[in-house]
Amino acid sequence: MNIQWYPGHMTKTRRLIAENLKHIDAVCEIIDARIPISSRNPDINELSVGKPRLIILNRTDLSDPALNKRWSEYFQNLGLTVVETDSKTGSGVSGFVPAVKNLLGNKLSEYIRKGQTGRTLKVMICGIPNVGKSTFINRVAKKNAAQAEDRPGVTRNKQWIHADSGLDMMDTPGILWPRFDDKLCGLYLAFTGAVKDEILDIEELAVLFFEKLVEKYPESIR
């Protein structure tokens, strides 16, 4: 299967991210712990140059715990702050705000020097479709502020959500990139629900998925 999916609203989202970066203190990218590399959008890296970065390794409840630790170390070695979470149950989410404040410690110190104690930090939450951005934001904000469903393409516009902890989060629509040069990357994104079901051959996809599970985790299949 050669999977490609880049509807027009994603081009709009790319422009939206680029236009709003000047208002943002840090970019927080949510990735899927089951497919950490395939779920990282190279466009977000390109757009976020010069901004403090934080990686949220989400859905850790569905991934291999031993590999979660190794992936966290991998991203930390790249100089990125990492938080492991399961936004559905809320596990690990409490570590997000302290991680952001630590990441932006110099900016907070600057605010204090200027007598702006308590000034709100602004972060952008971005990532691929259906990776749990809105559910994560609702957990941090402790309210159902962002619409969340188990399908890609629900969020279509930006929205600002305030957390009582002195943090404003900009929720952005899920965004992929124009072409998956690696066919396996496209498959992984389809396996985990980042690609719209309607464009896929679900039966063929299911067979390929089981082949991959037999290769990687035969004991789980048994």
PDB file of C-alpha atoms in Angstrom, residues 21-138:
ATOM      1  CA  LEU A  21       5.014  31.412  16.026  1.00  0.00           C
ATOM      2  CA  LYS A  22       5.857  35.042  16.806  1.00  0.00           C
ATOM      3  CA  HIS A  23       3.254  34.961  19.590  1.00  0.00           C
ATOM      4  CA  ILE A  24       4.570  31.694  21.085  1.00  0.00           C
ATOM      5  CA  ASP A  25       7.149  31.107  23.852  1.00  0.00           C
ATOM      6  CA  ALA A  26       7.649  27.387  23.122  1.00  0.00           C
ATOM      7  CA  VAL A  27       6.516  24.689  20.688  1.00  0.00           C
ATOM      8  CA  CYS A  28       5.220  21.471  22.287  1.00  0.00           C
ATOM      9  CA  GLU A  29       4.989  18.601  19.821  1.00  0.00           C
ATOM     10  CA  ILE A  30       2.875  15.563  20.738  1.00  0.00           C
ATOM     11  CA  ILE A  31       4.108  12.325  19.189  1.00  0.00           C
ATOM     12  CA  ASP A  32       2.787   8.760  19.373  1.00  0.00           C
ATOM     13  CA  ALA A  33       4.948   6.598  21.661  1.00  0.00           C
ATOM     14  CA  ARG A  34       4.218   3.554  19.459  1.00  0.00           C
ATOM     15  CA  ILE A  35       5.760   5.216  16.371  1.00  0.00           C
ATOM     16  CA  PRO A  36       7.967   8.053  17.699  1.00  0.00           C
ATOM     17  CA  ILE A  37       9.840   8.738  14.466  1.00  0.00           C
ATOM     18  CA  SER A  38       6.980   8.204  12.009  1.00  0.00           C
ATOM     19  CA  SER A  39       4.736  10.510  14.054  1.00  0.00           C
ATOM     20  CA  ARG A  40       7.191  13.428  13.964  1.00  0.00           C
ATOM     21  CA  ASN A  41       6.288  15.878  11.248  1.00  0.00           C
ATOM     22  CA  PRO A  42       9.459  17.236   9.584  1.00  0.00           C
ATOM     23  CA  ASP A  43       7.574  20.441   8.703  1.00  0.00           C
ATOM     24  CA  ILE A  44       7.163  21.231  12.424  1.00  0.00           C
ATOM     25  CA  ASN A  45      10.929  20.954  12.888  1.00  0.00           C
ATOM     26  CA  GLU A  46      11.483  23.346  10.010  1.00  0.00           C
ATOM     27  CA  LEU A  47       8.869  25.840  11.188  1.00  0.00           C
ATOM     28  CA  SER A  48       9.997  25.804  14.836  1.00  0.00           C
ATOM     29  CA  VAL A  49      13.667  26.677  14.351  1.00  0.00           C
ATOM     30  CA  GLY A  50      14.787  29.055  17.104  1.00  0.00           C
ATOM     31  CA  LYS A  51      11.923  28.254  19.486  1.00  0.00           C
ATOM     32  CA  PRO A  52      12.343  26.218  22.713  1.00  0.00           C
ATOM     33  CA  ARG A  53      11.010  22.711  22.052  1.00  0.00           C
ATOM     34  CA  LEU A  54       9.277  20.105  24.177  1.00  0.00           C
ATOM     35  CA  ILE A  55       8.335  16.579  23.107  1.00  0.00           C
ATOM     36  CA  ILE A  56       5.250  14.945  24.626  1.00  0.00           C
ATOM     37  CA  LEU A  57       5.591  11.178  24.215  1.00  0.00           C
ATOM     38  CA  ASN A  58       1.881  10.327  24.361  1.00  0.00           C
ATOM     39  CA  ARG A  59      -0.041   7.036  24.471  1.00  0.00           C
ATOM     40  CA  THR A  60       2.658   5.398  26.565  1.00  0.00           C
ATOM     41  CA  ASP A  61      -0.025   3.016  27.886  1.00  0.00           C
ATOM     42  CA  LEU A  62      -0.203   1.419  24.425  1.00  0.00           C
ATOM     43  CA  SER A  63       3.533   1.206  23.752  1.00  0.00           C
ATOM     44  CA  ASP A  64       6.439  -0.877  25.023  1.00  0.00           C
ATOM     45  CA  PRO A  65       7.509   0.509  28.467  1.00  0.00           C
ATOM     46  CA  ALA A  66      11.167  -0.420  27.897  1.00  0.00           C
ATOM     47  CA  LEU A  67      11.167   1.392  24.558  1.00  0.00           C
ATOM     48  CA  ASN A  68       9.435   4.447  26.074  1.00  0.00           C
ATOM     49  CA  LYS A  69      12.477   4.946  28.294  1.00  0.00           C
ATOM     50  CA  ARG A  70      14.897   4.503  25.402  1.00  0.00           C
ATOM     51  CA  TRP A  71      12.984   6.943  23.184  1.00  0.00           C
ATOM     52  CA  SER A  72      12.879   9.536  25.963  1.00  0.00           C
ATOM     53  CA  GLU A  73      16.649   9.263  26.295  1.00  0.00           C
ATOM     54  CA  TYR A  74      17.033   9.502  22.519  1.00  0.00           C
ATOM     55  CA  PHE A  75      15.129  12.791  22.313  1.00  0.00           C
ATOM     56  CA  GLN A  76      16.846  14.185  25.412  1.00  0.00           C
ATOM     57  CA  ASN A  77      20.195  13.491  23.751  1.00  0.00           C
ATOM     58  CA  LEU A  78      18.977  15.693  20.884  1.00  0.00           C
ATOM     59  CA  GLY A  79      18.595  18.525  23.408  1.00  0.00           C
ATOM     60  CA  LEU A  80      14.797  18.268  23.665  1.00  0.00           C
ATOM     61  CA  THR A  81      12.742  18.293  26.866  1.00  0.00           C
ATOM     62  CA  VAL A  82      10.574  15.145  27.054  1.00  0.00           C
ATOM     63  CA  VAL A  83       7.409  14.345  29.004  1.00  0.00           C
ATOM     64  CA  GLU A  84       5.874  10.845  28.893  1.00  0.00           C
ATOM     65  CA  THR A  85       2.076  10.850  29.085  1.00  0.00           C
ATOM     66  CA  ASP A  86      -1.124   8.928  28.588  1.00  0.00           C
ATOM     67  CA  SER A  87      -3.633  11.718  28.019  1.00  0.00           C
ATOM     68  CA  LYS A  88      -6.611   9.358  28.139  1.00  0.00           C
ATOM     69  CA  THR A  89      -6.033   8.439  31.805  1.00  0.00           C
ATOM     70  CA  GLY A  90      -4.022  11.545  32.665  1.00  0.00           C
ATOM     71  CA  SER A  91      -0.885   9.607  33.590  1.00  0.00           C
ATOM     72  CA  GLY A  92       2.209  11.831  33.417  1.00  0.00           C
ATOM     73  CA  VAL A  93       0.238  14.944  32.395  1.00  0.00           C
ATOM     74  CA  SER A  94       0.968  16.662  35.721  1.00  0.00           C
ATOM     75  CA  GLY A  95       4.635  16.836  34.691  1.00  0.00           C
ATOM     76  CA  PHE A  96       3.891  19.006  31.657  1.00  0.00           C
ATOM     77  CA  VAL A  97       3.494  22.454  33.255  1.00  0.00           C
ATOM     78  CA  PRO A  98       6.630  22.108  35.457  1.00  0.00           C
ATOM     79  CA  ALA A  99       8.569  20.939  32.374  1.00  0.00           C
ATOM     80  CA  VAL A 100       7.403  23.998  30.391  1.00  0.00           C
ATOM     81  CA  LYS A 101       8.321  26.373  33.233  1.00  0.00           C
ATOM     82  CA  ASN A 102      11.732  24.747  33.549  1.00  0.00           C
ATOM     83  CA  LEU A 103      12.242  24.985  29.780  1.00  0.00           C
ATOM     84  CA  LEU A 104      11.302  28.676  29.864  1.00  0.00           C
ATOM     85  CA  GLY A 105      13.116  29.464  33.126  1.00  0.00           C
ATOM     86  CA  ASN A 106      15.140  32.291  31.579  1.00  0.00           C
ATOM     87  CA  LYS A 107      12.009  33.957  30.219  1.00  0.00           C
ATOM     88  CA  LEU A 108      10.269  33.677  33.602  1.00  0.00           C
ATOM     89  CA  SER A 109      13.329  35.233  35.287  1.00  0.00           C
ATOM     90  CA  GLU A 110      13.215  38.065  32.748  1.00  0.00           C
ATOM     91  CA  TYR A 111       9.538  38.684  33.547  1.00  0.00           C
ATOM     92  CA  ILE A 112      10.376  38.874  37.273  1.00  0.00           C
ATOM     93  CA  ARG A 113      13.194  41.391  36.619  1.00  0.00           C
ATOM     94  CA  LYS A 114      10.712  43.547  34.705  1.00  0.00           C
ATOM     95  CA  GLY A 115       8.138  43.337  37.498  1.00  0.00           C
ATOM     96  CA  GLN A 116       5.852  41.128  35.410  1.00  0.00           C
ATOM     97  CA  THR A 117       5.496  38.323  37.941  1.00  0.00           C
ATOM     98  CA  GLY A 118       2.605  36.057  37.028  1.00  0.00           C
ATOM     99  CA  ARG A 119       2.716  36.848  33.314  1.00  0.00           C
ATOM    100  CA  THR A 120       1.197  33.987  31.304  1.00  0.00           C
ATOM    101  CA  LEU A 121       3.394  31.728  29.185  1.00  0.00           C
ATOM    102  CA  LYS A 122       2.132  30.885  25.699  1.00  0.00           C
ATOM    103  CA  VAL A 123       2.837  27.502  24.110  1.00  0.00           C
ATOM    104  CA  MET A 124       1.744  25.922  20.849  1.00  0.00           C
ATOM    105  CA  ILE A 125       0.506  22.316  20.956  1.00  0.00           C
ATOM    106  CA  CYS A 126       1.025  20.629  17.603  1.00  0.00           C
ATOM    107  CA  GLY A 127       1.397  17.197  16.037  1.00  0.00           C
ATOM    108  CA  ILE A 128      -0.038  14.767  13.522  1.00  0.00           C
ATOM    109  CA  PRO A 129      -3.805  14.079  13.317  1.00  0.00           C
ATOM    110  CA  ASN A 130      -5.450  11.949  16.021  1.00  0.00           C
ATOM    111  CA  VAL A 131      -2.381  11.834  18.289  1.00  0.00           C
ATOM    112  CA  GLY A 132      -4.336  13.058  21.316  1.00  0.00           C
ATOM    113  CA  LYS A 133      -3.665  16.813  21.255  1.00  0.00           C
ATOM    114  CA  SER A 134      -7.142  17.935  22.311  1.00  0.00           C
ATOM    115  CA  THR A 135      -7.475  15.239  24.996  1.00  0.00           C
ATOM    116  CA  PHE A 136      -4.069  16.231  26.353  1.00  0.00           C
ATOM    117  CA  ILE A 137      -5.023  19.926  26.437  1.00  0.00           C
ATOM    118  CA  ASN A 138      -8.264  19.115  28.262  1.00  0.00           C
TER     119      ASN A 138
END
